[in-house]
Amino acid sequence: MKKIFIINGGQKFGHSGGRFNETISNETLNFFKNNKAFEIKTTNINDDYNPAAEVDKFVWADVIIYHTPIWWFQLPHGFKKYIDVVFTEGHAKGIYKSDGRSSENPTINYGTGGMLHGKKYMLTTSWNAPKEAFTLPGEFFEQKSVDEGPLFGFHRMNAFTGMKPLQSMHFHDIEKNADVENDIKLYQNHLTQLFLN
């Protein structure tokens, strides 16, 4: 896991300046810059990008690290557009070749046509929702985790390409009760455990 592709999906829109995800993206960049064993490429979805060049980054990387806020329980529309545009560009060019099925038996093997096998991805998300909204009985997310609930489709999207997940990290209550200093410490430990130990 020496080639790292960092994607900042923290869209600037409405009242969101994307500051928290920019902070976490910069922490990620600095973590790998300080370890010479790693090569790094980055994308900020707020900047202009060339879809073919973005496909090349996915093909180049050993690990893709996604950073995104969650808006209305989904990815921001700019990040979703990035994925739609880049993954479509990547059809038969390194991201996926088909949905994996054959005309002889179209009911099986759906989702097996990815071209990114052997690669991994890591996801961070930021939420206004407190973590207890996912864990306590009777609370909003009915005791389903971020990964098994709202982000299930995101993880299946990556599985469709052939990638395998590394442990996600989710930051909660960012709008009302942020503790950025502590979040950064926890995140640095997360990166150390995954990539240096």
GROMACS .gro file of C-alpha atoms in nm:
model
  197
    1MET     CA    1   0.000   0.000   0.000
    2LYS     CA    2   0.246   0.260  -0.117
    3LYS     CA    3   0.047   0.461  -0.373
    4ILE     CA    4  -0.223   0.671  -0.208
    5PHE     CA    5  -0.494   0.867  -0.388
    6ILE     CA    6  -0.673   1.118  -0.161
    7ILE     CA    7  -1.010   1.260  -0.268
    8ASN     CA    8  -1.157   1.558  -0.087
    9GLY     CA    9  -1.532   1.540  -0.150
   10GLY     CA   10  -1.607   1.828   0.089
   11GLN     CA   11  -1.813   2.042  -0.144
   12LYS     CA   12  -1.843   2.418  -0.092
   13PHE     CA   13  -2.214   2.493  -0.117
   14GLY     CA   14  -2.479   2.681   0.077
   15HIS     CA   15  -2.372   2.728   0.438
   16SER     CA   16  -2.099   2.463   0.404
   17GLY     CA   17  -1.749   2.588   0.338
   18GLY     CA   18  -1.606   2.235   0.335
   19ARG     CA   19  -1.358   2.332   0.608
   20PHE     CA   20  -1.374   2.014   0.816
   21ASN     CA   21  -1.316   1.781   0.521
   22GLU     CA   22  -1.040   2.010   0.397
   23THR     CA   23  -0.877   1.982   0.740
   24ILE     CA   24  -0.905   1.602   0.740
   25SER     CA   25  -0.779   1.582   0.379
   26ASN     CA   26  -0.478   1.795   0.471
   27GLU     CA   27  -0.409   1.575   0.774
   28THR     CA   28  -0.413   1.273   0.543
   29LEU     CA   29  -0.179   1.441   0.296
   30ASN     CA   30   0.065   1.545   0.571
   31PHE     CA   31   0.059   1.198   0.728
   32PHE     CA   32   0.173   1.034   0.403
   33LYS     CA   33   0.413   1.316   0.310
   34ASN     CA   34   0.592   1.255   0.641
   35ASN     CA   35   0.645   0.888   0.551
   36LYS     CA   36   0.873   0.863   0.249
   37ALA     CA   37   0.759   0.509   0.166
   38PHE     CA   38   0.438   0.653   0.017
   39GLU     CA   39   0.358   0.824  -0.311
   40ILE     CA   40   0.056   1.054  -0.313
   41LYS     CA   41  -0.192   1.196  -0.563
   42THR     CA   42  -0.486   1.418  -0.470
   43THR     CA   43  -0.812   1.556  -0.605
   44ASN     CA   44  -1.043   1.823  -0.465
   45ILE     CA   45  -1.386   1.787  -0.625
   46ASN     CA   46  -1.433   2.167  -0.607
   47ASP     CA   47  -1.153   2.213  -0.862
   48ASP     CA   48  -1.170   2.150  -1.235
   49TYR     CA   49  -1.068   1.794  -1.323
   50ASN     CA   50  -1.005   1.587  -1.632
   51PRO     CA   51  -1.210   1.263  -1.613
   52ALA     CA   52  -0.949   1.054  -1.798
   53ALA     CA   53  -0.674   1.179  -1.566
   54GLU     CA   54  -0.890   1.090  -1.265
   55VAL     CA   55  -0.940   0.738  -1.399
   56ASP     CA   56  -0.561   0.711  -1.427
   57LYS     CA   57  -0.532   0.803  -1.057
   58PHE     CA   58  -0.768   0.521  -0.956
   59VAL     CA   59  -0.572   0.275  -1.173
   60TRP     CA   60  -0.238   0.401  -1.034
   61ALA     CA   61  -0.331   0.388  -0.666
   62ASP     CA   62  -0.299   0.101  -0.421
   63VAL     CA   63  -0.541   0.277  -0.183
   64ILE     CA   64  -0.807   0.538  -0.249
   65ILE     CA   65  -0.899   0.754   0.051
   66TYR     CA   66  -1.237   0.925   0.026
   67HIS     CA   67  -1.325   1.220   0.251
   68THR     CA   68  -1.686   1.339   0.238
   69PRO     CA   69  -1.948   1.517   0.440
   70ILE     CA   70  -2.294   1.363   0.437
   71TRP     CA   71  -2.577   1.583   0.315
   72TRP     CA   72  -2.931   1.454   0.351
   73PHE     CA   73  -2.789   1.106   0.423
   74GLN     CA   74  -2.597   1.093   0.093
   75LEU     CA   75  -2.286   1.225  -0.079
   76PRO     CA   76  -2.288   1.595  -0.176
   77HIS     CA   77  -2.406   1.642  -0.533
   78GLY     CA   78  -2.065   1.762  -0.654
   79PHE     CA   79  -1.894   1.449  -0.523
   80LYS     CA   80  -2.169   1.227  -0.667
   81LYS     CA   81  -2.124   1.399  -1.005
   82TYR     CA   82  -1.748   1.338  -0.982
   83ILE     CA   83  -1.807   0.966  -0.928
   84ASP     CA   84  -2.067   0.945  -1.206
   85VAL     CA   85  -1.840   1.124  -1.454
   86VAL     CA   86  -1.514   0.951  -1.361
   87PHE     CA   87  -1.652   0.598  -1.326
   88THR     CA   88  -1.836   0.634  -1.658
   89GLU     CA   89  -1.507   0.748  -1.816
   90GLY     CA   90  -1.345   0.443  -1.657
   91HIS     CA   91  -1.568   0.193  -1.838
   92ALA     CA   92  -1.331  -0.055  -2.005
   93LYS     CA   93  -1.045   0.182  -1.917
   94GLY     CA   94  -0.951   0.052  -1.575
   95ILE     CA   95  -1.246   0.094  -1.337
   96TYR     CA   96  -1.495  -0.166  -1.467
   97LYS     CA   97  -1.548  -0.362  -1.786
   98SER     CA   98  -1.910  -0.473  -1.737
   99ASP     CA   99  -2.157  -0.560  -1.464
  100GLY     CA  100  -2.008  -0.912  -1.467
  101ARG     CA  101  -2.306  -1.103  -1.605
  102SER     CA  102  -2.318  -1.300  -1.929
  103SER     CA  103  -2.604  -1.327  -2.178
  104GLU     CA  104  -2.601  -1.705  -2.126
  105ASN     CA  105  -2.696  -1.669  -1.759
  106PRO     CA  106  -2.798  -1.309  -1.683
  107THR     CA  107  -2.927  -1.376  -1.332
  108ILE     CA  108  -2.589  -1.445  -1.165
  109ASN     CA  109  -2.251  -1.280  -1.119
  110TYR     CA  110  -2.384  -0.924  -1.110
  111GLY     CA  111  -2.119  -0.689  -0.972
  112THR     CA  112  -1.817  -0.897  -1.073
  113GLY     CA  113  -1.697  -0.693  -1.370
  114GLY     CA  114  -1.472  -0.452  -1.182
  115MET     CA  115  -1.113  -0.385  -1.288
  116LEU     CA  116  -0.971  -0.250  -0.958
  117HIS     CA  117  -0.913  -0.586  -0.789
  118GLY     CA  118  -0.623  -0.588  -0.545
  119LYS     CA  119  -0.684  -0.226  -0.448
  120LYS     CA  120  -0.833  -0.096  -0.125
  121TYR     CA  121  -1.024   0.210  -0.019
  122MET     CA  122  -1.086   0.396   0.303
  123LEU     CA  123  -1.378   0.627   0.378
  124THR     CA  124  -1.417   0.914   0.623
  125THR     CA  125  -1.747   1.093   0.666
  126SER     CA  126  -1.859   1.393   0.867
  127TRP     CA  127  -2.208   1.428   1.011
  128ASN     CA  128  -2.426   1.677   1.194
  129ALA     CA  129  -2.587   1.369   1.354
  130PRO     CA  130  -2.440   1.256   1.688
  131LYS     CA  131  -2.301   0.903   1.702
  132GLU     CA  132  -2.581   0.808   1.942
  133ALA     CA  133  -2.832   0.855   1.658
  134PHE     CA  134  -2.681   0.533   1.515
  135THR     CA  135  -2.636   0.335   1.836
  136LEU     CA  136  -2.919   0.400   2.081
  137PRO     CA  137  -3.252   0.211   2.067
  138GLY     CA  138  -3.534   0.429   1.939
  139GLU     CA  139  -3.303   0.684   1.778
  140PHE     CA  140  -3.318   0.792   1.416
  141PHE     CA  141  -3.097   0.535   1.237
  142GLU     CA  142  -3.256   0.236   1.414
  143GLN     CA  143  -2.919   0.107   1.542
  144LYS     CA  144  -2.774   0.067   1.193
  145SER     CA  145  -2.414   0.182   1.156
  146VAL     CA  146  -2.307   0.442   0.902
  147ASP     CA  147  -2.149   0.169   0.688
  148GLU     CA  148  -2.441  -0.075   0.706
  149GLY     CA  149  -2.710   0.194   0.681
  150PRO     CA  150  -2.677   0.523   0.488
  151LEU     CA  151  -2.344   0.437   0.324
  152PHE     CA  152  -2.426   0.077   0.226
  153GLY     CA  153  -2.465   0.181  -0.140
  154PHE     CA  154  -2.132   0.364  -0.139
  155HIS     CA  155  -1.955   0.050  -0.018
  156ARG     CA  156  -2.130  -0.168  -0.278
  157MET     CA  157  -2.023   0.083  -0.547
  158ASN     CA  158  -1.661   0.025  -0.450
  159ALA     CA  159  -1.715  -0.351  -0.437
  160PHE     CA  160  -1.853  -0.329  -0.793
  161THR     CA  161  -1.513  -0.195  -0.905
  162GLY     CA  162  -1.334  -0.481  -0.730
  163MET     CA  163  -1.194  -0.280  -0.437
  164LYS     CA  164  -1.194  -0.400  -0.076
  165PRO     CA  165  -1.261  -0.172   0.223
  166LEU     CA  166  -1.024  -0.065   0.495
  167GLN     CA  167  -1.185   0.041   0.823
  168SER     CA  168  -1.390   0.358   0.785
  169MET     CA  169  -1.386   0.652   1.025
  170HIS     CA  170  -1.688   0.869   1.089
  171PHE     CA  171  -1.692   1.209   1.259
  172HIS     CA  172  -2.017   1.306   1.434
  173ASP     CA  173  -2.189   1.619   1.564
  174ILE     CA  174  -1.960   1.841   1.357
  175GLU     CA  175  -2.199   2.136   1.332
  176LYS     CA  176  -2.309   2.168   1.695
  177ASN     CA  177  -2.042   2.002   1.911
  178ALA     CA  178  -1.724   1.971   1.706
  179ASP     CA  179  -1.404   1.875   1.886
  180VAL     CA  180  -1.169   1.904   1.590
  181GLU     CA  181  -0.851   1.873   1.794
  182ASN     CA  182  -0.960   1.542   1.943
  183ASP     CA  183  -1.099   1.420   1.609
  184ILE     CA  184  -0.762   1.484   1.446
  185LYS     CA  185  -0.580   1.288   1.718
  186LEU     CA  186  -0.818   0.995   1.676
  187TYR     CA  187  -0.778   1.013   1.300
  188GLN     CA  188  -0.397   1.020   1.317
  189ASN     CA  189  -0.412   0.707   1.533
  190HIS     CA  190  -0.648   0.548   1.280
  191LEU     CA  191  -0.404   0.615   0.996
  192THR     CA  192  -0.110   0.487   1.200
  193GLN     CA  193  -0.291   0.162   1.279
  194LEU     CA  194  -0.393   0.103   0.918
  195PHE     CA  195  -0.079   0.208   0.732
  196LEU     CA  196   0.221   0.191   0.966
  197ASN     CA  197   0.147  -0.100   1.205
   0.00000   0.00000   0.00000
